[in-house]
Coordinates of C-alpha atoms in Angstrom, one line a residue:
M37 CA 54.2 -13.9 18.0
N38 CA 54.3 -10.7 18.1
N39 CA 52.6 -9.9 15.7
S40 CA 49.3 -11.7 16.7
P41 CA 47.9 -8.8 18.1
K42 CA 48.2 -6.6 15.2
K43 CA 46.9 -9.4 13.0
F44 CA 43.3 -9.2 15.4
I45 CA 43.9 -6.4 15.2
K46 CA 43.2 -5.6 11.7
N47 CA 41.4 -8.3 11.0
F48 CA 38.5 -8.1 13.4
P49 CA 36.5 -5.6 11.9
N50 CA 36.7 -8.0 9.0
W51 CA 35.3 -11.2 10.4
L52 CA 32.9 -8.9 12.4
A53 CA 31.7 -7.7 9.8
H54 CA 31.0 -11.1 8.5
P55 CA 27.2 -12.6 7.0
K56 CA 28.5 -15.8 8.9
T57 CA 29.7 -13.9 12.3
R58 CA 26.4 -11.2 12.1
A59 CA 24.3 -14.1 11.7
Y60 CA 24.7 -16.4 14.2
S61 CA 25.0 -12.7 16.5
H62 CA 21.3 -12.0 15.5
A63 CA 20.8 -16.3 16.7
F64 CA 22.2 -16.3 19.8
V65 CA 20.4 -12.8 20.9
L66 CA 16.8 -14.0 19.5
V67 CA 17.5 -17.8 20.9
V68 CA 18.4 -16.2 24.4
G69 CA 16.1 -13.1 24.8
A70 CA 12.8 -15.4 22.9
G71 CA 13.4 -18.4 25.6
I72 CA 13.9 -15.5 28.6
F73 CA 11.0 -13.4 27.6
L74 CA 8.7 -17.2 27.7
I75 CA 10.0 -18.6 30.7
G76 CA 9.2 -14.4 32.3
G77 CA 5.7 -14.9 30.6
L78 CA 5.0 -18.2 32.2
N79 CA 6.1 -17.7 36.1
L80 CA 3.9 -13.9 35.4
E81 CA 0.2 -14.1 36.6
L82 CA -0.4 -9.9 36.2
L83 CA -2.7 -10.8 33.1
T84 CA -4.6 -13.0 33.3
E85 CA -6.4 -14.4 35.6
I86 CA -5.4 -18.1 36.6
P87 CA -9.2 -20.5 37.4
K88 CA -9.3 -21.3 41.0
A89 CA -10.4 -24.9 40.6
A90 CA -7.3 -27.5 40.9
D91 CA -8.5 -28.2 37.1
K92 CA -8.6 -25.9 35.6
A93 CA -5.6 -24.6 36.6
Q94 CA -3.7 -27.6 35.6
H95 CA -5.4 -27.3 31.9
F96 CA -4.5 -23.3 31.4
R97 CA -1.2 -24.5 32.8
G98 CA -0.9 -27.6 30.0
G99 CA -2.2 -24.6 27.7
Q100 CA 0.7 -22.4 29.2
I101 CA 3.2 -24.9 28.7
I102 CA 2.4 -26.4 25.6
T103 CA 1.7 -23.4 23.6
A104 CA 5.3 -22.5 25.0
V105 CA 7.4 -24.6 24.4
L106 CA 5.5 -25.1 20.5
F107 CA 6.0 -21.9 19.5
Y108 CA 9.4 -22.2 21.1
L109 CA 10.3 -24.5 18.4
T110 CA 9.4 -23.1 15.3
Y111 CA 11.0 -19.9 16.7
L112 CA 14.5 -22.4 16.9
G113 CA 13.4 -23.3 12.8
I114 CA 12.7 -19.2 12.3
I115 CA 16.3 -18.7 14.4
A116 CA 17.6 -21.6 11.7
R117 CA 17.1 -20.7 8.5
L118 CA 18.5 -17.2 9.9
L119 CA 21.4 -18.8 10.1
I120 CA 21.8 -20.6 5.9
V121 CA 20.4 -16.8 5.3
G122 CA 23.6 -16.1 6.6
K123 CA 26.1 -18.0 6.0
N124 CA 25.4 -18.7 1.9
K125 CA 26.5 -14.4 2.5
G126 CA 22.1 -12.8 1.8
S127 CA 21.2 -10.2 3.7
V128 CA 20.5 -10.8 7.5
T129 CA 18.7 -7.1 8.0
R130 CA 16.4 -7.9 5.8
F131 CA 15.6 -11.8 6.1
V132 CA 15.5 -10.1 10.2
L133 CA 12.3 -7.3 8.5
W134 CA 10.3 -10.6 8.3
I135 CA 10.6 -12.2 11.3
P136 CA 7.1 -10.7 13.0
T137 CA 5.3 -12.1 10.5
F138 CA 7.3 -15.5 10.6
I139 CA 6.2 -15.2 14.6
V140 CA 2.9 -14.6 13.8
V141 CA 2.0 -18.0 11.8
A142 CA 4.6 -19.5 15.1
M143 CA 2.4 -18.4 17.7
I144 CA -0.4 -18.8 15.4
V145 CA 0.4 -22.6 15.2
A146 CA 0.8 -23.4 19.0
V147 CA -1.9 -21.5 19.6
T148 CA -4.1 -24.2 17.2
A149 CA -2.0 -27.4 18.2
T150 CA -2.9 -26.9 21.8
L151 CA -6.2 -26.4 21.2
I152 CA -5.8 -29.7 19.1
L153 CA -4.5 -31.9 21.8
A154 CA -6.6 -30.2 24.8
S155 CA -9.9 -31.8 22.7
I156 CA -8.0 -34.7 21.7
K157 CA -7.5 -35.2 25.3
E158 CA -10.9 -34.4 25.6
Y159 CA -12.5 -36.7 23.8
F160 CA -10.1 -39.4 24.7
D161 CA -11.7 -39.6 27.5
F162 CA -15.4 -39.1 26.6
S163 CA -14.8 -42.5 25.3
G164 CA -14.2 -43.8 28.1
I165 CA -10.9 -43.4 29.7
G166 CA -11.5 -41.3 32.3
N167 CA -14.1 -38.0 32.8
P168 CA -14.5 -35.5 30.7
E169 CA -15.3 -32.3 31.9
W170 CA -15.5 -29.8 27.8
L171 CA -15.0 -26.6 30.2
D172 CA -11.8 -27.7 30.4
I173 CA -10.8 -27.0 26.2
W174 CA -11.7 -23.5 27.5
A175 CA -9.1 -23.6 30.3
S176 CA -6.3 -24.9 27.8
F177 CA -7.4 -22.2 25.1
D178 CA -6.9 -19.4 27.7
G179 CA -3.5 -20.5 28.9
A180 CA -2.5 -20.6 25.7
L181 CA -4.2 -17.0 25.1
S182 CA -1.7 -16.3 27.9
I183 CA 1.5 -16.4 26.8
I184 CA -0.4 -14.3 23.1
P185 CA 1.6 -10.7 24.9
V186 CA 4.6 -12.3 25.5
I187 CA 4.6 -13.3 21.8
A188 CA 3.7 -9.4 20.9
L189 CA 6.2 -8.9 23.6
I190 CA 9.6 -10.8 21.5
M191 CA 8.0 -9.4 18.0
A192 CA 7.5 -5.8 18.7
V193 CA 11.8 -6.4 20.1
T194 CA 12.8 -8.3 17.7
P195 CA 13.1 -5.6 14.9
I196 CA 15.0 -3.0 17.2
F197 CA 18.3 -6.2 17.1
I198 CA 18.1 -5.1 13.1
P199 CA 20.9 -1.8 13.5
L200 CA 22.7 -4.7 15.4
D201 CA 23.7 -5.8 11.7
T202 CA 24.3 -1.9 10.9
I203 CA 26.3 -2.0 14.1
M204 CA 28.5 -5.3 13.7
Q205 CA 29.6 -3.8 10.1
L206 CA 30.1 0.4 10.7
P207 CA 34.0 -0.9 11.6
K208 CA 34.7 -2.2 9.0
L209 CA 33.3 0.1 6.8
M210 CA 35.2 3.4 8.9
L211 CA 38.1 2.1 8.1
T212 CA 37.9 1.4 4.6
D213 CA 36.9 5.3 4.0
V214 CA 39.7 6.2 5.9
K215 CA 41.6 4.1 3.6
T216 CA 39.9 5.6 0.9
G217 CA 40.4 8.9 1.8
I218 CA 44.3 9.1 2.9
K219 CA 45.1 7.1 -0.3
G220 CA 43.1 9.5 -2.4
L221 CA 45.2 12.8 -0.7
D222 CA 47.9 10.6 -0.8
T223 CA 47.4 10.4 -5.4
Y224 CA 46.2 14.0 -5.6
A225 CA 49.3 15.3 -3.7
E226 CA 51.6 12.8 -6.0
E227 CA 49.8 14.6 -8.6
Q228 CA 50.3 17.9 -7.3
K229 CA 54.2 17.9 -7.1
T230 CA 54.1 16.7 -10.4
H231 CA 52.2 19.0 -12.2
K232 CA 54.7 21.9 -10.4
N233 CA 57.1 20.2 -11.3
I234 CA 56.8 20.8 -15.4
K235 CA 59.1 23.0 -15.7
K236 CA 56.1 25.4 -18.5
P237 CA 53.7 27.2 -17.8
A238 CA 49.9 25.7 -17.1
N239 CA 48.5 25.7 -19.8
V240 CA 44.6 23.8 -17.8
L241 CA 42.9 25.5 -15.8
L242 CA 41.5 22.4 -13.6
V243 CA 38.1 24.3 -11.3
E244 CA 37.6 21.1 -9.1
D245 CA 36.6 20.8 -5.1
D246 CA 36.8 17.4 -5.4
Y247 CA 40.3 16.1 -5.0
L248 CA 39.2 12.6 -5.9
C249 CA 38.4 13.7 -9.6
A250 CA 41.1 16.0 -9.5
S251 CA 43.6 14.0 -9.1
V252 CA 41.5 11.4 -11.7
V253 CA 42.1 15.1 -14.5
M254 CA 45.3 15.7 -13.7
N255 CA 46.3 12.3 -14.7
F256 CA 45.1 12.6 -17.7
F257 CA 46.2 15.7 -19.0
R258 CA 50.1 14.5 -16.4
N259 CA 50.0 11.5 -19.4
V260 CA 49.6 13.8 -22.6
N261 CA 52.3 16.1 -21.6
F262 CA 50.1 19.2 -20.0
K263 CA 51.1 20.5 -17.2
C264 CA 47.4 21.7 -14.9
H265 CA 47.2 24.5 -12.7
H266 CA 44.2 22.9 -9.9
V267 CA 41.8 25.5 -8.1
T268 CA 38.4 24.9 -6.1
T269 CA 36.7 28.0 -6.2
I270 CA 35.5 30.4 -9.1
E271 CA 37.0 33.2 -7.4
E272 CA 40.6 31.5 -7.6
A273 CA 39.9 30.6 -11.0
D274 CA 39.0 34.3 -12.2
A275 CA 41.7 35.3 -10.9
F276 CA 44.2 33.5 -12.0
L277 CA 42.8 33.5 -15.8
S278 CA 43.1 36.9 -16.0
V279 CA 46.9 36.9 -15.0
H280 CA 47.7 33.8 -17.4
T281 CA 45.3 34.2 -20.5
Q282 CA 48.7 34.1 -22.7
T283 CA 49.3 30.6 -21.2
I284 CA 46.2 28.6 -20.8
K285 CA 44.5 26.2 -23.6
L286 CA 41.7 25.0 -21.6
I287 CA 39.5 25.2 -18.7
V288 CA 38.4 22.0 -17.4
L289 CA 36.1 22.8 -14.1
D290 CA 33.3 21.1 -12.2
N291 CA 29.4 23.1 -12.5
F292 CA 29.5 22.9 -8.5
V293 CA 32.3 23.9 -6.9
A294 CA 33.6 25.4 -3.1
V295 CA 32.5 29.1 -2.3
G296 CA 35.2 31.4 -2.7
R297 CA 36.1 32.6 0.7
G298 CA 33.5 36.0 -0.5
G299 CA 31.1 33.4 0.1
K300 CA 30.5 32.7 -3.1
N301 CA 28.3 30.8 -4.6
T302 CA 29.0 30.8 -8.2
T303 CA 28.9 27.4 -10.3
G304 CA 30.6 27.1 -12.7
G305 CA 27.8 27.5 -15.6
E306 CA 26.5 30.9 -13.9
W307 CA 30.9 31.8 -14.1
L308 CA 30.8 30.4 -18.4
D309 CA 28.2 32.6 -19.0
Q310 CA 29.4 35.9 -17.3
L311 CA 32.6 35.3 -19.3
K312 CA 31.4 35.6 -22.4
T313 CA 31.3 39.1 -22.4
T314 CA 35.1 39.8 -21.8
F315 CA 36.0 36.5 -23.6
P316 CA 33.4 36.1 -26.8
R317 CA 33.3 32.1 -27.4
N318 CA 34.6 32.2 -31.3
K319 CA 37.1 34.4 -30.0
R320 CA 38.9 33.3 -27.2
P321 CA 41.7 31.7 -26.6
F322 CA 41.1 29.2 -24.5
L323 CA 38.8 25.4 -24.8
V324 CA 35.6 24.8 -22.3
V325 CA 35.0 21.8 -20.9
V326 CA 32.6 21.1 -18.4
I327 CA 32.9 17.4 -16.5
S328 CA 30.0 17.4 -14.5
G329 CA 27.6 14.8 -12.6
H330 CA 24.3 18.0 -12.6
T331 CA 25.6 18.8 -16.2
E332 CA 21.3 19.1 -16.8
F333 CA 22.2 22.6 -14.0
L334 CA 24.9 24.8 -15.7
G335 CA 21.7 26.5 -17.4
E336 CA 23.0 28.9 -20.3
G337 CA 26.9 28.2 -19.3
K338 CA 26.2 25.5 -21.0
N339 CA 26.2 27.3 -24.3
Q340 CA 29.8 28.2 -23.1
A341 CA 30.9 25.2 -23.2
D342 CA 32.7 24.0 -26.4
L343 CA 31.9 20.1 -24.6
I344 CA 30.6 18.1 -21.4
L345 CA 31.0 15.3 -20.0
K346 CA 28.7 13.8 -17.3
K347 CA 30.2 12.0 -14.6
P348 CA 31.8 9.6 -14.6
W349 CA 33.3 10.8 -18.3
K350 CA 35.0 8.6 -20.7
P351 CA 39.2 9.1 -21.4
F352 CA 39.1 8.4 -24.1
D353 CA 35.7 11.1 -25.0
L354 CA 38.6 14.1 -23.6
L355 CA 41.4 12.6 -25.9
N356 CA 38.9 12.0 -28.9
F357 CA 37.7 15.9 -28.5
L358 CA 41.6 17.4 -28.0
K359 CA 43.3 15.0 -30.9
D360 CA 40.0 16.9 -33.1
R361 CA 40.5 21.1 -32.1
K362 CA 44.0 20.0 -32.5
I363 CA 45.0 20.5 -29.1
I364 CA 47.0 16.9 -28.6
Q365 CA 48.9 15.2 -31.5
A366 CA 47.7 12.2 -32.7
P367 CA 50.3 9.6 -32.3
K368 CA 51.3 8.3 -35.3
S369 CA 49.9 4.8 -36.0
K370 CA 52.4 1.7 -35.5
A371 CA 52.5 -0.9 -38.1
A372 CA 51.1 -4.4 -36.8

């Protein structure tokens, strides 16, 4: 019993974001809202003047009521379809975008049906059941048309409920982002600690401002018994490389990294192009691997890279490169 509140708080975002919950919430708001608008429209006389003659007023009111009822029944069918979409875990938001179009169809059906019913009534009157008055048809038709502004209001208000679908998903999305962020930082901290505890100088200089991407690279090199020194700016990379040239075997960098303390926003490609004066490609003691999601923006720096990998990259591509360049030894094959 003590875990019930905690369990509720934990599960509530998932329940709120569930397609079925969102569908029923939409249905409730739309059905109740449309009903209130229609009832209000039947009691307003501001938009259309009711005929003064008693019989014409009755036909006018009858046209209003019939149109409102038929429209509402059709509207309920639209909402029922909304529930089916939600139950089947479809896109509620996408369906709601179609509702204004469905409303127009419902309005045409309701007005047309009202006109047909009024015509049938007058036809029976003409056949001897009552006294026919063809102008009554127009009174009924005017009553039907008087509901159109209310229907237009329903059509205009309906898309406003679309953000409700997104808002109901926000708690789950926010919690997911927080959990992912915390887990990512924990993973990075663990990798950073592991590499610092390796009892040898760093032989990989990693320049990457995305900690999740840095964690992946550090995990890769830990598994091949390499030690990484991670920095997030070109300024830090330049300073570290100038002191540890003899021990660095590999530079792994992204193209777009964090801005340095001095405000310099040098990219990885620009830095590689600058390094060629101090470390010509055919004479430098280290290899360069670029791992970036924007390799097309490396510029002249791409000519200084020994390997270019585009995110998301495949570890086997880097592993095979290191084996080919004799940076790591290929494991001996085992007998099957």
